[in-house]
C-alpha positions as protocol buffer text, in pm:
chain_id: "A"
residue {
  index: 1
  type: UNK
  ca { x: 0 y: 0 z: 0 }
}
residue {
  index: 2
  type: UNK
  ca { x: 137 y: 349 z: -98 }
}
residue {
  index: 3
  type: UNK
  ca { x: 52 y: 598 z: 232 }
}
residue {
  index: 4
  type: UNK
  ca { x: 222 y: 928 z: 186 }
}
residue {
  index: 5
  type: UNK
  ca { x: 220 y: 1254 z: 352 }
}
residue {
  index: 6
  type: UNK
  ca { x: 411 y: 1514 z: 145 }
}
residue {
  index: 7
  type: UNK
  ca { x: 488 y: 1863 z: 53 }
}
residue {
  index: 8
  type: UNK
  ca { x: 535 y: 1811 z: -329 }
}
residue {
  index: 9
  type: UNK
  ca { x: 276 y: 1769 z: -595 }
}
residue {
  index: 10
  type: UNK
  ca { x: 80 y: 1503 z: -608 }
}
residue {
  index: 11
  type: UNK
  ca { x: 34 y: 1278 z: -949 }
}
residue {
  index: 12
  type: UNK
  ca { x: -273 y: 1161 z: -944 }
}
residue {
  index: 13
  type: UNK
  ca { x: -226 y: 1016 z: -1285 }
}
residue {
  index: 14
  type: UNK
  ca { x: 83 y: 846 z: -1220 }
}
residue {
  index: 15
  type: UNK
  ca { x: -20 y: 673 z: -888 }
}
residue {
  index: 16
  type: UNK
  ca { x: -365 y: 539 z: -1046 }
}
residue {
  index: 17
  type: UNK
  ca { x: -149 y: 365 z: -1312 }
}
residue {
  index: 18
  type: UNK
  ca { x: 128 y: 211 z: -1072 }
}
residue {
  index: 19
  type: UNK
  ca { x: -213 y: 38 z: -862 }
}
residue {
  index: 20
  type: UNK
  ca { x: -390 y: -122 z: -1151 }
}
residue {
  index: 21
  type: UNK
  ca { x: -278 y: -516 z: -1136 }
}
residue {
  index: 22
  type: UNK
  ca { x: -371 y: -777 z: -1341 }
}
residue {
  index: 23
  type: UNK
  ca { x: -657 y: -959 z: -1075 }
}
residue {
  index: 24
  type: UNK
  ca { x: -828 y: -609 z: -1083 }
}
residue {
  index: 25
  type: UNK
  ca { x: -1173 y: -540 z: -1246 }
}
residue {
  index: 26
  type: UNK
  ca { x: -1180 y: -178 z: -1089 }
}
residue {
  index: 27
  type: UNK
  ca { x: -997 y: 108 z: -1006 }
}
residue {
  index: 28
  type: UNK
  ca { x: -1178 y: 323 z: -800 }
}
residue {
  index: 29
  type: UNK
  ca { x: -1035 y: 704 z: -789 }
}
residue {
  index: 30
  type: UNK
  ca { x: -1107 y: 997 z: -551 }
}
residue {
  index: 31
  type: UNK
  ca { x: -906 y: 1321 z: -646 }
}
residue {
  index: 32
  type: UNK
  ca { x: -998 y: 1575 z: -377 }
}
residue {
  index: 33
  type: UNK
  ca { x: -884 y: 1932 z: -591 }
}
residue {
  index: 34
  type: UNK
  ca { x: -900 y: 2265 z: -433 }
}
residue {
  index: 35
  type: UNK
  ca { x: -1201 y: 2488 z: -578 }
}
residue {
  index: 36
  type: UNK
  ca { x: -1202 y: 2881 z: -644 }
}
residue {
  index: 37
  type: UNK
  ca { x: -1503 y: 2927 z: -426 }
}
residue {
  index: 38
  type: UNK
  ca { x: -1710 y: 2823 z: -112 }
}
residue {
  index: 39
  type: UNK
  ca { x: -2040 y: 2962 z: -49 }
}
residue {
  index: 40
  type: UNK
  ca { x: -2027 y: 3228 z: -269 }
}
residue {
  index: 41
  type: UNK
  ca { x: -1710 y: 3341 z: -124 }
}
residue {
  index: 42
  type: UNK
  ca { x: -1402 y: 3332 z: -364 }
}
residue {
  index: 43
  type: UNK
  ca { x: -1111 y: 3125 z: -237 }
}
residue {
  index: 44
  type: UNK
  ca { x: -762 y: 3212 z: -333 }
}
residue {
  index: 45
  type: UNK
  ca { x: -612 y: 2961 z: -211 }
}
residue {
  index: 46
  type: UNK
  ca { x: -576 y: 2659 z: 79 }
}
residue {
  index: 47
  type: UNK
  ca { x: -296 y: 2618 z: 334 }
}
residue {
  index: 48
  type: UNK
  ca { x: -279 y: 2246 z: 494 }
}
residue {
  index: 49
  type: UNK
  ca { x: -125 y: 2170 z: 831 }
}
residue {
  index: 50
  type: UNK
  ca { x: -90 y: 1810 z: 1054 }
}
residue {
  index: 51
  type: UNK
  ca { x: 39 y: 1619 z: 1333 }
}
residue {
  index: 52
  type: UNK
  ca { x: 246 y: 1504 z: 1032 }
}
residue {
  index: 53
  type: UNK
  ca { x: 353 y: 1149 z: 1246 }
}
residue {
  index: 54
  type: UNK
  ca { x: 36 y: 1071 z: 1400 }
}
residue {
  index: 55
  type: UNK
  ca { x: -199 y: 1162 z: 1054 }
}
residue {
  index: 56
  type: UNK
  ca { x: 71 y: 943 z: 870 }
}
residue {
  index: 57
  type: UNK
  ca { x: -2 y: 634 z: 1124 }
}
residue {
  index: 58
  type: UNK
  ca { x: -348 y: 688 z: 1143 }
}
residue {
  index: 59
  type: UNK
  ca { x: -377 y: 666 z: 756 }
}
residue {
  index: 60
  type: UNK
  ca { x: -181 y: 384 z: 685 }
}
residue {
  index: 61
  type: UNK
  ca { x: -430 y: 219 z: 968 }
}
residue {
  index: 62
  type: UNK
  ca { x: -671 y: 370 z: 748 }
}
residue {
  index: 63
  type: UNK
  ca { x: -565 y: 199 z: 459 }
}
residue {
  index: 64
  type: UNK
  ca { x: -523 y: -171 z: 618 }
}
residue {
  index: 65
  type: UNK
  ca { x: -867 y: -166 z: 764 }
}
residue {
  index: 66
  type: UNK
  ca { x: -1002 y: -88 z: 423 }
}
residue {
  index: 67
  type: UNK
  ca { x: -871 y: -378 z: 275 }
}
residue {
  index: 68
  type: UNK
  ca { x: -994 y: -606 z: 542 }
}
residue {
  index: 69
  type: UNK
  ca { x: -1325 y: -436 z: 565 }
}
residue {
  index: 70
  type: UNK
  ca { x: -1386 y: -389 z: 197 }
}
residue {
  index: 71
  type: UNK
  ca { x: -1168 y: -685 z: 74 }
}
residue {
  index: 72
  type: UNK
  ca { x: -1013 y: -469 z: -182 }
}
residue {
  index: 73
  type: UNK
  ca { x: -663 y: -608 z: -323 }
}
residue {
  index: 74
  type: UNK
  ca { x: -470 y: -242 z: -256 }
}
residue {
  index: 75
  type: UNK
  ca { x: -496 y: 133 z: -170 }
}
residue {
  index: 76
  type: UNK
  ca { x: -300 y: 426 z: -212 }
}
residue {
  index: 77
  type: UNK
  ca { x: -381 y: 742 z: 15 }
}
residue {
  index: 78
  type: UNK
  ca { x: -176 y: 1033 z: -16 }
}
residue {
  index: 79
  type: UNK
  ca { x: -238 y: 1363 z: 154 }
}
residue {
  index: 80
  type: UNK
  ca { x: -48 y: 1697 z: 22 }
}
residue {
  index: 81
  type: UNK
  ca { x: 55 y: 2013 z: 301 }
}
residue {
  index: 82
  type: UNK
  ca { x: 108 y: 2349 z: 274 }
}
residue {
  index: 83
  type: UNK
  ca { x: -12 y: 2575 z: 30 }
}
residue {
  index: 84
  type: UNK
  ca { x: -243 y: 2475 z: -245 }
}
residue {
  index: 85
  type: UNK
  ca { x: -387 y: 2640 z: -514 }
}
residue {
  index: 86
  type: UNK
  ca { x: -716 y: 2632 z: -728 }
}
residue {
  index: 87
  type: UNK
  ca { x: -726 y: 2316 z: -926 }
}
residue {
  index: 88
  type: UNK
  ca { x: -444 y: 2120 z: -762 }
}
residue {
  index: 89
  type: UNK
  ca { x: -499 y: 1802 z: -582 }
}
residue {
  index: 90
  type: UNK
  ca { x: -506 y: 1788 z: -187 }
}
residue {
  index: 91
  type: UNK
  ca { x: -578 y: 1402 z: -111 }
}
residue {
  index: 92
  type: UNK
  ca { x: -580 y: 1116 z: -360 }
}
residue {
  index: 93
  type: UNK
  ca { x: -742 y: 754 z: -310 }
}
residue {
  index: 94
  type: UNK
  ca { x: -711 y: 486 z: -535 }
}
residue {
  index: 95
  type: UNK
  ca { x: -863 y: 134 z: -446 }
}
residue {
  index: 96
  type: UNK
  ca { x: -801 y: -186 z: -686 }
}
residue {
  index: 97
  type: UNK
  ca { x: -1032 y: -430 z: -646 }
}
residue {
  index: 98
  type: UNK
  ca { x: -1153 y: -730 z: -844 }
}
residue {
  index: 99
  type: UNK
  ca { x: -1504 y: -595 z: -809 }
}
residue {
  index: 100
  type: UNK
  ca { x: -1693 y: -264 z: -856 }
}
residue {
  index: 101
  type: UNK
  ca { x: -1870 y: -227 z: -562 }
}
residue {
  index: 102
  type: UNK
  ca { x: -1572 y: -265 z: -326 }
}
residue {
  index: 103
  type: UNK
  ca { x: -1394 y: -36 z: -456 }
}
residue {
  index: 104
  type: UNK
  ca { x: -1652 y: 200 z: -437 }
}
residue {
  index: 105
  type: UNK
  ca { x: -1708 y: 147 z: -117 }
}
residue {
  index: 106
  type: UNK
  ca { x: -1346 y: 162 z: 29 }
}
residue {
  index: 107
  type: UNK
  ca { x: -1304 y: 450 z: -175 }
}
residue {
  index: 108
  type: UNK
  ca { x: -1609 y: 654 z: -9 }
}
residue {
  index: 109
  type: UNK
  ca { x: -1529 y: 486 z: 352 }
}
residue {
  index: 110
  type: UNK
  ca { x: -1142 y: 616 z: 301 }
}
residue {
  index: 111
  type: UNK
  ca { x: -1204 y: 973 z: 243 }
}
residue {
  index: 112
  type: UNK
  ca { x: -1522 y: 1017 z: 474 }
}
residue {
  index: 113
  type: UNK
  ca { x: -1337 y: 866 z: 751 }
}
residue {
  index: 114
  type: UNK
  ca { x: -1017 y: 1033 z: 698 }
}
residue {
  index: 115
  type: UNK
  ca { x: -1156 y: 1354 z: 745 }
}
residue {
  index: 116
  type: UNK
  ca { x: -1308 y: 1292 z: 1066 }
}
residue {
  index: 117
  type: UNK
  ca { x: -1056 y: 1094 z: 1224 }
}
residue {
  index: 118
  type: UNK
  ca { x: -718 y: 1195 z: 1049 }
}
residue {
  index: 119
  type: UNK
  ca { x: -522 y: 1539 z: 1246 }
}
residue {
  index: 120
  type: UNK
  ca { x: -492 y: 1735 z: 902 }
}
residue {
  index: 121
  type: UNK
  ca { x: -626 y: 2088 z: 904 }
}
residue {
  index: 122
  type: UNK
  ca { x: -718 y: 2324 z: 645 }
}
residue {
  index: 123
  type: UNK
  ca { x: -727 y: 2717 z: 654 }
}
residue {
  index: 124
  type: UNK
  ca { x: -934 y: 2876 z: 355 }
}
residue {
  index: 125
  type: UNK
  ca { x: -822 y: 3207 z: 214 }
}
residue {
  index: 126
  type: UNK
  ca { x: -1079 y: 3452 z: 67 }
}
residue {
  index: 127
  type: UNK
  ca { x: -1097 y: 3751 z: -77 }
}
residue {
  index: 128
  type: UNK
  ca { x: -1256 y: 3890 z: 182 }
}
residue {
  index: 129
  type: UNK
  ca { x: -1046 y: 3673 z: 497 }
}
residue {
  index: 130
  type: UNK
  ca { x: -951 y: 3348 z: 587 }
}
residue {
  index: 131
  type: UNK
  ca { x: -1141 y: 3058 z: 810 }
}
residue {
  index: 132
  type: UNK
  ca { x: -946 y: 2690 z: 894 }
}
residue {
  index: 133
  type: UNK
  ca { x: -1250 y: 2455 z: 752 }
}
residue {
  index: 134
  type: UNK
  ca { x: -1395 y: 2189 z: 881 }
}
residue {
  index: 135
  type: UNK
  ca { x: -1442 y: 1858 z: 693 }
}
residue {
  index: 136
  type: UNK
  ca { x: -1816 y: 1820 z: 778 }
}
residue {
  index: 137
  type: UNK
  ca { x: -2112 y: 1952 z: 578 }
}
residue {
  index: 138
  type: UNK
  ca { x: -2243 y: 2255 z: 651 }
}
residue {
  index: 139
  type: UNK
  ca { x: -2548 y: 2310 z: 936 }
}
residue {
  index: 140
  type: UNK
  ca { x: -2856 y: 2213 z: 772 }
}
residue {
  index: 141
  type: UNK
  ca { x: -2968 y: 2587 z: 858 }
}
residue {
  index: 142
  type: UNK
  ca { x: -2638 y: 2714 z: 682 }
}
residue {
  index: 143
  type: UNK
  ca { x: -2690 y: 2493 z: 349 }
}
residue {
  index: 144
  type: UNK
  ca { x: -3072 y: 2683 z: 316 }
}
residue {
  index: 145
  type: UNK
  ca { x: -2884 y: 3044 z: 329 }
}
residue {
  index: 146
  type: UNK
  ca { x: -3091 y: 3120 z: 658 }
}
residue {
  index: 147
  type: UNK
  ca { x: -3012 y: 3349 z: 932 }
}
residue {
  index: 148
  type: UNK
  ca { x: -3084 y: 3405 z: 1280 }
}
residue {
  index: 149
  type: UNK
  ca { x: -3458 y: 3494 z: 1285 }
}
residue {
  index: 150
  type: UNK
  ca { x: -3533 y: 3335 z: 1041 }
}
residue {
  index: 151
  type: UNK
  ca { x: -3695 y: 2973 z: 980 }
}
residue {
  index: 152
  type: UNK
  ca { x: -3953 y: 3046 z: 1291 }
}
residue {
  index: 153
  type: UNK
  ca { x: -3659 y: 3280 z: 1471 }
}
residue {
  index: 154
  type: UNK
  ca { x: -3454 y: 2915 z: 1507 }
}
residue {
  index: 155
  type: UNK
  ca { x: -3053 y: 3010 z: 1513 }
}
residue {
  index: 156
  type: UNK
  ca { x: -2786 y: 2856 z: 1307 }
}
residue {
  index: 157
  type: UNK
  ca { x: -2696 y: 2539 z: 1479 }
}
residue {
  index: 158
  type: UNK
  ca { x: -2335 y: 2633 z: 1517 }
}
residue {
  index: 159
  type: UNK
  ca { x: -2294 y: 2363 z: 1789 }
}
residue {
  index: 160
  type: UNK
  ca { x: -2030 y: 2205 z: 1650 }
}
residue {
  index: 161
  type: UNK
  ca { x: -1752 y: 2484 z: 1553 }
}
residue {
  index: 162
  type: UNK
  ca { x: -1694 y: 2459 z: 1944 }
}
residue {
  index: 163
  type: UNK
  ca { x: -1664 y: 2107 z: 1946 }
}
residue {
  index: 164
  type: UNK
  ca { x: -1433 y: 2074 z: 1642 }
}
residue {
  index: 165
  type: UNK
  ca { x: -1179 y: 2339 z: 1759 }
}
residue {
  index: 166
  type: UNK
  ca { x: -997 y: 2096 z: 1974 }
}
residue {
  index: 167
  type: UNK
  ca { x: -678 y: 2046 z: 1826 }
}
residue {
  index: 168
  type: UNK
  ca { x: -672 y: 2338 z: 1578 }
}
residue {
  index: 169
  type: UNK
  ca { x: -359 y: 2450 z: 1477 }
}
residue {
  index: 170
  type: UNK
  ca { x: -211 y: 2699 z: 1744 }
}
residue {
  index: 171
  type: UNK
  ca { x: -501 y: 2541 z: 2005 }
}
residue {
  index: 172
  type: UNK
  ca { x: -319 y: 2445 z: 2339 }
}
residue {
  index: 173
  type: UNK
  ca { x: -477 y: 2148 z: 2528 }
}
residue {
  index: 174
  type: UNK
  ca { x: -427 y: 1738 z: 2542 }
}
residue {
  index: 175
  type: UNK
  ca { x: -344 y: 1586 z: 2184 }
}
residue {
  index: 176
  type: UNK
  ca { x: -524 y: 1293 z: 2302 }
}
residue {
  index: 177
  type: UNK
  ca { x: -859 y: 1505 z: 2319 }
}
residue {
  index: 178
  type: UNK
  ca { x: -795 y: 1641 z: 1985 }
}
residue {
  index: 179
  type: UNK
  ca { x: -771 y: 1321 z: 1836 }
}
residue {
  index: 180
  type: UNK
  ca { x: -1077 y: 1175 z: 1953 }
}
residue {
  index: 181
  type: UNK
  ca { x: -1313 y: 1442 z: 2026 }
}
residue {
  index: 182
  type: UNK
  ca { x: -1668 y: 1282 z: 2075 }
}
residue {
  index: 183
  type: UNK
  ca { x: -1503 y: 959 z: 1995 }
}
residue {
  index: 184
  type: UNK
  ca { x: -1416 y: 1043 z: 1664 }
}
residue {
  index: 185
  type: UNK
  ca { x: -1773 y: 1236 z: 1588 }
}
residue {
  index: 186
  type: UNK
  ca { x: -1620 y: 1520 z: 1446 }
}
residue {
  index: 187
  type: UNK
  ca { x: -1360 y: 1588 z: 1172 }
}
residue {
  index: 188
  type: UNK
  ca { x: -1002 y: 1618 z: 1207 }
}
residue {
  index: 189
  type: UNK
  ca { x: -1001 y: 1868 z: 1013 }
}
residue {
  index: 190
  type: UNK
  ca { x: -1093 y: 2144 z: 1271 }
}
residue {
  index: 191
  type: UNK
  ca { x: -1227 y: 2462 z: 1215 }
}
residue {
  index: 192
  type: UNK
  ca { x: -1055 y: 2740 z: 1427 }
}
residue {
  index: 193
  type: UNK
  ca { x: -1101 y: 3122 z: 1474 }
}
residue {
  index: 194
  type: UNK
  ca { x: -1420 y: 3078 z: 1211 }
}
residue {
  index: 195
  type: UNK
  ca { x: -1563 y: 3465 z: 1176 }
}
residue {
  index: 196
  type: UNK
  ca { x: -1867 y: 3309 z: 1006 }
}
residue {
  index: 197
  type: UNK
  ca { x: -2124 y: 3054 z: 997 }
}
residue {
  index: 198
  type: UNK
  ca { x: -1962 y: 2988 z: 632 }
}
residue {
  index: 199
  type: UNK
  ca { x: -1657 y: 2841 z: 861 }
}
residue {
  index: 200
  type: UNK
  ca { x: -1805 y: 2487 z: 788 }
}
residue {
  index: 201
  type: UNK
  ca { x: -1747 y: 2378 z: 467 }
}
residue {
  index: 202
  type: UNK
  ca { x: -1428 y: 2200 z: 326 }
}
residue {
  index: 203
  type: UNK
  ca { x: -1337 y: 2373 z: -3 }
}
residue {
  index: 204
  type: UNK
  ca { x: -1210 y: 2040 z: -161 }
}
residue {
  index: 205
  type: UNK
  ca { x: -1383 y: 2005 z: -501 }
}
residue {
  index: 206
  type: UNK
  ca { x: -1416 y: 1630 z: -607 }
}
residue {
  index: 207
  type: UNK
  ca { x: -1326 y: 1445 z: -876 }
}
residue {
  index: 208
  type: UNK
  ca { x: -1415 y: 1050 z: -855 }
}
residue {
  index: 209
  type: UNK
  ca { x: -1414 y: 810 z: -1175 }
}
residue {
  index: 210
  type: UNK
  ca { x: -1368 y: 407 z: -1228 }
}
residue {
  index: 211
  type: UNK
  ca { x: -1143 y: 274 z: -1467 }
}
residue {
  index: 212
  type: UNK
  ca { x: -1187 y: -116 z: -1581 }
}
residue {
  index: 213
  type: UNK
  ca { x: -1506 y: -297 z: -1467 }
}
residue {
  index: 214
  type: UNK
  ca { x: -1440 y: -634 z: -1587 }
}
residue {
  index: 215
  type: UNK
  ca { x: -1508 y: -744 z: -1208 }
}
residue {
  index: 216
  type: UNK
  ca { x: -1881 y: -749 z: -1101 }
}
C-alpha cells in the first residue's frame, strides 16, 4: 500500500497507473482538488497543516482496515501540506479491487473517515479573509442560506464549531482530546477562529471516476 504525507505535488495520474494489477476489475479514484469558491465566497487559495507522524499512522491504519473491511486487493492514500492552489490536488485515493462495488465502497469509507478521524487541518483564504475549515457539511440551517430569525426565529446550529476546535492549529490542550473528540464524531479537520457561519465547509472540489469494470 502506498501511504504518503508530502509537501510536493501530487500525481494523481501516475499513482492510479502504478495500482492497476492484473486480478483487478476496478480502479476506484477519488481526487480531492481545491475549488475557487465556497459559499459564494471566492477562495484564493488553501494552506494544509498536521500532526504530520500521528496523521501518517493513522492513515496507513486507514488503509489496512479498508482492505480487510472492503476486501479490496490495494490502496493508495496520499495527503499533500502546505499551500495549495485552485485546481491542484489535496488528497488522492485509489482502491483496486476485483469488483466494482468494493472499490466504491473503500473508496467513499477512506475519504469520509479520513476527514473525521485523520489530524490534518485546512485554513481557507478569501478575498474577503480566511477561516481553517472543517471537513463536515455545513449546518442544515447554513446549506438553506438562513439566518438568525429566520426559519420560525430558530438560530444557526453552530454547535459544533466549538466542538471541532480541539486540536486546531495553534489550540493548546491534550493531543489525546484532539484526536478523539466525541469519539471520533467530528472531523479532524478542525475549524478554528471561524468569523462566520460559512466556517463549515471544506473547499475540496471532487473528482471521482472508475477505470476497468471487468469485475462485477
Amino acid at each position: 500500500m502506498r501511504v504518503e504525507i508530502t509537501d510536493d505535488v501530487i500525481e494523481a495520474a501516475e499513482i492510479a497507473a502504478e495500482i492497476k494489477g492484473g486480478a483487478d476489475g476496478a480502479v476506484c479514484v477519488f481526487d480531492g482538488i481545491v475549488r475557487d469558491n465556497t459559499r459564494g465566497r471566492k477562495t484564493l487559495y488553501l494552506d494544509y497543516e498536521a500532526y504530520r507522524e500521528i496523521a501518517l499512522e493513522k492513515m496507513r491504519g486507514l488503509a489496512g482496515e479498508a482492505v480487510e473491511r472492503f476486501g479490496v486487493r490495494d490502496v493508495a492514500l496520499v495527503h499533500r501540506l502546505g499551500r495549495l492552489m485552485v485546481g491542484e490536488t489535496s488528497v488522492l485515493i485509489v482502491v483496486a479491487s476485483a469488483h466494482r462495488g468494493a472499490a466504491f465502497d473503500a473508496c467513499r469509507w477512506l475519504i469520509d473517515t479520513l476527514k473525521k478521524t485523520v489530524p490534518i487541518w485546512k485554513k481557507e483564504q478569501f478575498v474577503d479573509g480566511a477561516i481553517w475549515a472543517d471537513g463536515e457539511p455545513f449546518p442544515e440551517a447554513v446549506a438553506l442560506g438562513l439566518r438568525d430569525g429566520e426559519d420560525g426565529g430558530r438560530p444557526l446550529d453552530d454547535a459544533h464549531i466549538s466542538e471541532s476546535r480541539h486540536g486546531a492549529p495553534g489550540e493548546k490542550g491534550d493531543l489525546s482530546e484532539a484526536l478523539n473528540s466525541g469519539g471520533g464524531k467530528k472531523s479532524g479537520h478542525a475549524a478554528h477562529d471561524a468569523p462566520t457561519s460559512e466556517a463549515m465547509d471544506g473547499a475540496h472540489g471532487s473528482l471521482a471516476k472508475v477505470e476497468g469494470g471487468g469485475g462485477r
